[in-house]
Every structure is written in structure tokens, then in C-alpha cells.
Short mmCIF file of C-alpha atoms in Angstrom, two decimals:
data_model
loop_
_atom_site.label_atom_id
_atom_site.label_comp_id
_atom_site.label_asym_id
_atom_site.label_seq_id
_atom_site.Cartn_x
_atom_site.Cartn_y
_atom_site.Cartn_z
CA UNK A 1099 -50.94 6.13 10.62
CA UNK A 1100 -48.93 8.99 9.14
CA UNK A 1101 -47.77 11.28 11.95
CA UNK A 1102 -44.27 10.68 13.33
CA UNK A 1103 -45.50 11.08 16.89
CA UNK A 1104 -48.20 8.45 16.46
CA UNK A 1105 -46.08 5.48 15.39
CA UNK A 1106 -43.23 6.33 17.72
CA UNK A 1107 -45.51 6.80 20.73
CA UNK A 1108 -47.44 3.59 20.05
CA UNK A 1109 -44.30 1.52 19.56
CA UNK A 1110 -42.51 2.98 22.57
CA UNK A 1111 -45.45 2.21 24.86
CA UNK A 1112 -45.64 -1.30 23.41
CA UNK A 1113 -41.93 -1.97 24.00
CA UNK A 1114 -41.84 -0.29 27.41
CA UNK A 1115 -44.47 -2.79 28.53
CA UNK A 1116 -42.63 -5.75 27.00
CA UNK A 1117 -39.50 -5.12 29.09
CA UNK A 1118 -41.00 -6.38 32.37
CA UNK A 1119 -42.47 -9.38 30.56
CA UNK A 1120 -39.21 -10.28 28.82
CA UNK A 1121 -37.08 -10.07 31.95
CA UNK A 1122 -39.08 -13.07 33.23
CA UNK A 1123 -40.13 -14.70 29.95
CA UNK A 1124 -39.16 -18.24 28.95
CA UNK A 1125 -38.02 -16.82 25.61
CA UNK A 1126 -35.26 -14.87 27.37
CA UNK A 1127 -33.19 -17.16 29.59
CA UNK A 1128 -30.79 -14.90 31.51
CA UNK A 1129 -29.29 -17.69 33.62
CA UNK A 1130 -26.26 -18.28 31.32
CA UNK A 1131 -25.59 -14.53 31.17
CA UNK A 1132 -25.74 -14.28 34.95
CA UNK A 1133 -23.36 -17.23 35.17
CA UNK A 1134 -20.85 -15.41 32.95
CA UNK A 1135 -21.53 -17.61 29.92
CA UNK A 1136 -24.02 -15.60 27.90
CA UNK A 1137 -24.94 -17.03 24.51
CA UNK A 1138 -26.30 -15.44 21.38
CA UNK A 1139 -28.80 -17.21 19.14
CA UNK A 1140 -27.65 -20.08 16.95
CA UNK A 1141 -27.23 -18.01 13.78
CA UNK A 1142 -25.01 -15.37 15.39
CA UNK A 1143 -23.00 -17.96 17.28
CA UNK A 1144 -22.12 -19.59 13.96
CA UNK A 1145 -21.32 -16.37 12.08
CA UNK A 1146 -20.23 -13.45 14.25
CA UNK A 1147 -16.73 -14.56 15.23
CA UNK A 1148 -14.39 -13.27 17.92
CA UNK A 1149 -15.25 -9.82 19.30
CA UNK A 1150 -12.43 -9.51 21.85
CA UNK A 1151 -10.92 -6.04 21.80
CA UNK A 1152 -13.53 -4.65 19.41
CA UNK A 1153 -15.51 -1.48 19.94
CA UNK A 1154 -19.12 -2.46 19.20
CA UNK A 1155 -22.32 -0.45 18.72
CA UNK A 1156 -25.51 -2.44 19.31
CA UNK A 1157 -28.47 -0.57 17.81
CA UNK A 1158 -32.01 -1.34 19.07
CA UNK A 1159 -30.54 -3.34 21.94
CA UNK A 1160 -33.79 -3.84 23.95
CA UNK A 1161 -32.80 -4.51 27.60
CA UNK A 1162 -29.23 -5.33 26.65
CA UNK A 1163 -28.93 -9.11 26.99
CA UNK A 1164 -26.95 -9.51 23.76
CA UNK A 1165 -25.04 -6.28 24.41
CA UNK A 1166 -23.83 -7.66 27.73
CA UNK A 1167 -23.06 -11.04 26.17
CA UNK A 1168 -20.69 -9.27 23.75
CA UNK A 1169 -19.15 -7.39 26.67
CA UNK A 1170 -18.57 -10.68 28.50
CA UNK A 1171 -16.63 -11.84 25.44
CA UNK A 1172 -14.21 -8.95 25.64
CA UNK A 1173 -15.82 -6.24 23.51
CA UNK A 1174 -16.42 -2.68 24.65
CA UNK A 1175 -20.06 -2.10 23.76
CA UNK A 1176 -22.50 0.80 23.48
CA UNK A 1177 -26.16 -0.20 23.37
CA UNK A 1178 -28.90 2.11 22.12
CA UNK A 1179 -32.67 1.72 22.45
CA UNK A 1180 -35.65 4.08 22.35
CA UNK A 1181 -37.38 2.54 25.39
CA UNK A 1182 -36.55 4.18 28.75
CA UNK A 1183 -37.74 1.04 30.54
CA UNK A 1184 -35.38 -1.10 28.45
CA UNK A 1185 -32.39 1.15 29.10
CA UNK A 1186 -33.14 1.23 32.85
CA UNK A 1187 -33.23 -2.58 32.86
CA UNK A 1188 -30.02 -2.78 30.80
CA UNK A 1189 -28.17 -0.48 33.19
CA UNK A 1190 -29.36 -2.49 36.20
CA UNK A 1191 -28.27 -5.73 34.55
CA UNK A 1192 -24.84 -4.26 33.71
CA UNK A 1193 -24.36 -3.31 37.37
CA UNK A 1194 -25.51 -6.76 38.53
CA UNK A 1195 -23.04 -8.48 36.17
CA UNK A 1196 -20.14 -6.12 36.91
CA UNK A 1197 -19.93 -5.01 33.28
CA UNK A 1198 -20.34 -1.24 33.60
CA UNK A 1199 -16.74 -0.79 32.51
CA UNK A 1200 -17.36 -2.62 29.24
CA UNK A 1201 -20.96 -1.70 28.43
CA UNK A 1202 -22.88 1.56 28.50
CA UNK A 1203 -26.41 2.27 27.36
CA UNK A 1204 -28.01 5.25 25.65
CA UNK A 1205 -31.73 5.97 25.45
CA UNK A 1206 -32.59 7.48 22.07
CA UNK A 1207 -34.59 6.87 18.93
CA UNK A 1208 -32.61 5.07 16.23
CA UNK A 1209 -32.87 8.05 13.89
CA UNK A 1210 -31.40 10.30 16.62
CA UNK A 1211 -28.41 8.01 17.20
CA UNK A 1212 -25.81 10.30 15.54
CA UNK A 1213 -26.60 13.10 17.99
CA UNK A 1214 -27.14 10.79 20.99
CA UNK A 1215 -23.76 9.08 20.36
CA UNK A 1216 -21.60 11.79 18.74
CA UNK A 1217 -18.78 9.38 17.89
CA UNK A 1218 -18.74 9.05 14.08
CA UNK A 1219 -16.52 6.49 12.38
CA UNK A 1220 -15.35 5.10 15.73
CA UNK A 1221 -16.73 1.54 15.92
CA UNK A 1222 -15.18 -1.69 14.68
CA UNK A 1223 -18.55 -3.43 14.54
CA UNK A 1224 -22.17 -2.29 14.34
CA UNK A 1225 -24.54 -5.06 15.41
CA UNK A 1226 -28.29 -5.25 14.65
CA UNK A 1227 -30.35 -8.40 15.20
CA UNK A 1228 -33.87 -9.85 15.42
CA UNK A 1229 -37.02 -7.81 15.18
CA UNK A 1230 -35.21 -4.53 14.55
CA UNK A 1231 -35.75 -3.04 11.10
CA UNK A 1232 -39.48 -3.80 10.86
CA UNK A 1233 -40.05 -0.94 13.34
CA UNK A 1234 -38.34 1.65 11.11
CA UNK A 1235 -39.95 3.42 8.14
CA UNK A 1236 -36.82 4.62 6.32
CA UNK A 1237 -34.20 2.02 5.38
CA UNK A 1238 -32.04 4.47 3.46
CA UNK A 1239 -31.57 6.69 6.52
CA UNK A 1240 -31.03 3.61 8.72
CA UNK A 1241 -28.23 2.41 6.43
CA UNK A 1242 -26.60 5.86 6.46
CA UNK A 1243 -26.59 5.83 10.26
CA UNK A 1244 -25.07 2.35 10.38
CA UNK A 1245 -22.32 3.32 7.92
CA UNK A 1246 -21.61 6.60 9.68
CA UNK A 1247 -20.64 4.87 12.92
CA UNK A 1248 -18.17 2.43 11.34
CA UNK A 1249 -14.44 2.99 11.09
CA UNK A 1250 -13.00 2.55 7.59
CA UNK A 1251 -12.79 -1.20 7.19
CA UNK A 1252 -15.24 -1.75 10.07
CA UNK A 1253 -17.99 -4.29 9.63
CA UNK A 1254 -21.74 -4.42 10.06
CA UNK A 1255 -23.47 -7.61 11.20
CA UNK A 1256 -27.21 -8.01 10.67
CA UNK A 1257 -29.61 -10.90 11.36
CA UNK A 1258 -33.40 -10.68 11.30
CA UNK A 1259 -36.58 -12.32 10.14
CA UNK A 1260 -36.57 -12.81 6.37
CA UNK A 1261 -38.87 -10.33 4.60
CA UNK A 1262 -40.24 -13.16 2.44
CA UNK A 1263 -41.45 -14.97 5.57
CA UNK A 1264 -43.03 -11.79 6.93
CA UNK A 1265 -45.46 -11.87 4.01
CA UNK A 1266 -47.16 -14.74 5.88
CA UNK A 1267 -48.96 -14.97 9.22
CA UNK A 1268 -51.12 -17.29 11.29
CA UNK A 1269 -54.02 -14.81 11.35
CA UNK A 1270 -55.61 -16.73 8.49
CA UNK A 1271 -54.00 -20.20 8.56
CA UNK A 1272 -54.54 -22.66 5.75
CA UNK A 1273 -56.34 -25.99 6.35
CA UNK A 1274 -52.97 -27.79 6.50
CA UNK A 1275 -51.81 -25.54 9.37
CA UNK A 1276 -49.36 -23.57 7.25
CA UNK A 1277 -49.45 -19.78 7.56
CA UNK A 1278 -51.44 -17.82 5.01
CA UNK A 1279 -50.79 -14.64 3.06
CA UNK A 1280 -50.82 -11.54 5.20
CA UNK A 1281 -48.97 -8.56 3.64
CA UNK A 1282 -47.73 -7.93 0.08
CA UNK A 1283 -43.94 -8.14 -0.19
CA UNK A 1284 -43.54 -4.96 -2.24
CA UNK A 1285 -46.14 -2.85 -0.41
CA UNK A 1286 -44.04 -0.52 1.74
CA UNK A 1287 -46.93 1.16 3.57
CA UNK A 1288 -47.15 1.15 7.38
CA UNK A 1289 -48.91 -1.83 8.96
CA UNK A 1290 -50.91 -1.06 12.10
CA UNK A 1291 -51.73 -3.93 14.47
CA UNK A 1292 -53.73 -4.40 17.63
CA UNK A 1293 -52.19 -7.58 19.04
CA UNK A 1294 -52.01 -8.29 22.79
CA UNK A 1295 -49.76 -11.35 22.35
CA UNK A 1296 -46.04 -11.41 23.09
CA UNK A 1297 -43.57 -13.51 21.11
CA UNK A 1298 -41.46 -14.43 24.17
CA UNK A 1299 -44.22 -15.30 26.65
CA UNK A 1300 -47.34 -17.00 25.28
CA UNK A 1301 -49.20 -16.33 28.54
CA UNK A 1302 -48.64 -12.57 28.54
CA UNK A 1303 -51.27 -10.09 27.36
CA UNK A 1304 -50.21 -6.56 26.48
CA UNK A 1305 -52.30 -3.56 27.46
CA UNK A 1306 -50.38 -1.34 25.00
CA UNK A 1307 -51.24 -3.70 22.18
CA UNK A 1308 -51.26 -1.30 19.21
CA UNK A 1309 -48.07 -1.02 17.18
CA UNK A 1310 -46.90 0.06 13.74
CA UNK A 1311 -44.38 -1.75 11.56
CA UNK A 1312 -43.10 -1.98 7.99
CA UNK A 1313 -42.20 -4.86 5.68
CA UNK A 1314 -38.95 -3.94 3.92
CA UNK A 1315 -37.98 -5.97 0.84
CA UNK A 1316 -34.51 -7.46 1.07
CA UNK A 1317 -33.45 -5.33 -1.89
CA UNK A 1318 -34.18 -2.14 0.09
CA UNK A 1319 -31.99 -3.31 2.98
CA UNK A 1320 -29.04 -4.43 0.84
CA UNK A 1321 -29.16 -1.54 -1.62
CA UNK A 1322 -29.46 0.94 1.23
CA UNK A 1323 -26.26 -0.39 2.78
CA UNK A 1324 -24.39 -0.35 -0.55
CA UNK A 1325 -25.55 3.20 -1.31
CA UNK A 1326 -24.38 4.26 2.17
CA UNK A 1327 -20.83 3.17 1.38
CA UNK A 1328 -20.70 -0.44 2.56
CA UNK A 1329 -19.57 -3.46 0.57
CA UNK A 1330 -21.54 -6.67 0.99
CA UNK A 1331 -19.23 -9.45 2.20
CA UNK A 1332 -21.84 -12.21 2.35
CA UNK A 1333 -25.56 -12.86 2.73
CA UNK A 1334 -27.06 -16.05 4.19
CA UNK A 1335 -30.65 -17.28 4.29
CA UNK A 1336 -31.81 -19.62 7.07
CA UNK A 1337 -34.77 -21.99 7.47
CA UNK A 1338 -34.80 -21.23 11.19
CA UNK A 1339 -35.53 -18.26 13.45
CA UNK A 1340 -35.09 -17.64 17.21
CA UNK A 1341 -38.80 -17.16 17.98
CA UNK A 1342 -41.93 -19.06 17.04
CA UNK A 1343 -42.78 -17.04 13.96
CA UNK A 1344 -45.54 -19.49 12.97
CA UNK A 1345 -47.42 -22.03 15.06
CA UNK A 1346 -46.41 -24.88 12.76
CA UNK A 1347 -42.69 -24.40 13.50
CA UNK A 1348 -40.91 -26.79 15.87
CA UNK A 1349 -38.07 -26.02 18.27
CA UNK A 1350 -34.88 -28.03 17.87
CA UNK A 1351 -31.81 -28.60 19.99
CA UNK A 1352 -30.16 -25.39 18.76
CA UNK A 1353 -32.97 -23.41 20.43
CA UNK A 1354 -34.29 -22.06 17.12
CA UNK A 1355 -37.67 -22.72 15.49
CA UNK A 1356 -37.65 -24.69 12.22
CA UNK A 1357 -40.11 -25.98 9.62
CA UNK A 1358 -41.38 -29.40 10.78
CA UNK A 1359 -40.66 -31.21 7.51
CA UNK A 1360 -39.00 -29.32 4.66
CA UNK A 1361 -37.43 -25.82 4.47
CA UNK A 1362 -40.31 -24.27 2.59
CA UNK A 1363 -38.88 -20.77 2.49
CA UNK A 1364 -36.24 -18.84 4.45
CA UNK A 1365 -37.31 -17.70 7.90
CA UNK A 1366 -34.26 -15.52 8.59
CA UNK A 1367 -31.56 -13.62 6.77
CA UNK A 1368 -28.12 -12.56 7.92
CA UNK A 1369 -25.40 -10.52 6.27
CA UNK A 1370 -22.06 -8.89 6.84
CA UNK A 1371 -21.03 -5.67 5.12
CA UNK A 1372 -17.83 -3.64 5.47
CA UNK A 1373 -17.22 0.06 5.21
CA UNK A 1374 -15.14 0.83 2.17
CA UNK A 1375 -11.88 2.55 3.07
#
């Protein structure tokens, strides 16, 4: 899979189809958001801090649940996603919740964000979480885009599946039920899948099942941000993740999925970086 049009078209069709599934899926509970008490996942709730009065850019926002949660907390938020179906759903949800004055949504590919949102160096916070960077081939360009939107002194918050965990998968489980090796950590080539399953609804079956992703080593993500002009404030590794990454994981009271016995390896990573003045 080498042509730009191929991976983008496959992934857009895949994510367009997921929108309708996720709006009803058990993995996306919109009831708290509709009640005015939207919650982020456990990791972000512990780390992100107060966003009141901040101007926030949420890249790869899907149908905007987290975007609107930040708006409910007093931020003014712009959400961007490449799926027209996702942006339509986000706009409808913003109207339903009465948040159109605090949240707006833009439909564009991540790499087209600077032209789709021509507001350089104007955001206090850029926010990217969960299942985002694996869909992008170029981490250096991604980091440049993130940095370009931040005001001097502005901060970037990132949380996602840990690249070390993404080496493993349940496609070939071991006899003890643990996931087996799936993709080499330092092999940066595109990975093409044909998988009809959806992470948020175990009953759903996707018709647009083909997709293309990349496994980016943590060093590529961090070094890309530093080279783009950001300073790393902190980096945390977590033995939990908001979706059932592997079948052996168990869900705990915080809503996240954890190893059943010992924290064998990190399942998620989060970091904050600031734009140097």
C-alpha cells in the first residue's frame, strides 16, 4: 500500500462506517455528556487539569465526544477530523447540547490542518488522544503541525496506546492466553489489515473492513516533538488502556482495561510538551 489515495480512502471509509456504530456502542456512553457531566478517560482525568478559559484544538476528534466534554468544562474548542460522517455527527451533537458557541468542527485530513484552520500559534492547548497517531505515516510532519498551532508557552497533551504494546496482538495468542508477537517495533512500514471487528462494539461487523496503519516507536514521537520546537514536560507509562486491547485484559472500576495479574508491560503512554517561547 504505497499510494496516498489508497490508504486515505480505505481509512476514511472505515471510519465513516464506525461513526454510526460508535454513536450507539457500549464503548461510548454519551449519557453523562448529555447530562452536562461529560467525562474523559481515567488517564486524562488524572493528568489534563483545568481547561476553563483555554482555547483548545482537538486533532482527530472523531465524532467530538471529548471535544464537547472540554467545551462543557469551559474551554473554547476546535475539533478536526477527516471523516465527513464524524463531523456531521459532531455538529449535530453540539447543537443538541447547546455548545455551538464553544465548539466548532472542521472536516479535513490531519496533514491539511494548517490550511483548513489558518490560525497559527493561536491555541493554548493542542489535544490528541487514543487511536490517533497509528493512522498517520509521517510523525515528523505531525509534530510540526502540532507545534505550529500552539502559542508560545502553549502545551500539547497526548495519550495513546503504547507502541511497545502494539507489537502484540491476539491474532496468534499463546497457550496461556497472553497476546503473541504481531509487528516488529522498529519496522516502520505500513500495516494493511482486513478486520471487520470494532473495538467499541463487539457485536458490530464492518463492511469497510480494510485499513492501513503504522507502528511508530516512542522515540519517533518524542523526538519529532522536540525537533518541532517543543520541550517535553513529562512522560508517563500506564498499565491500562480505555479499550480492550487484548482479550486477557480485565475492566476495573475506573472504566479502563488492565492486566489481570501483573503489569507486564505498558499499555498506554501519555505526555505533555510545551512550545518554547
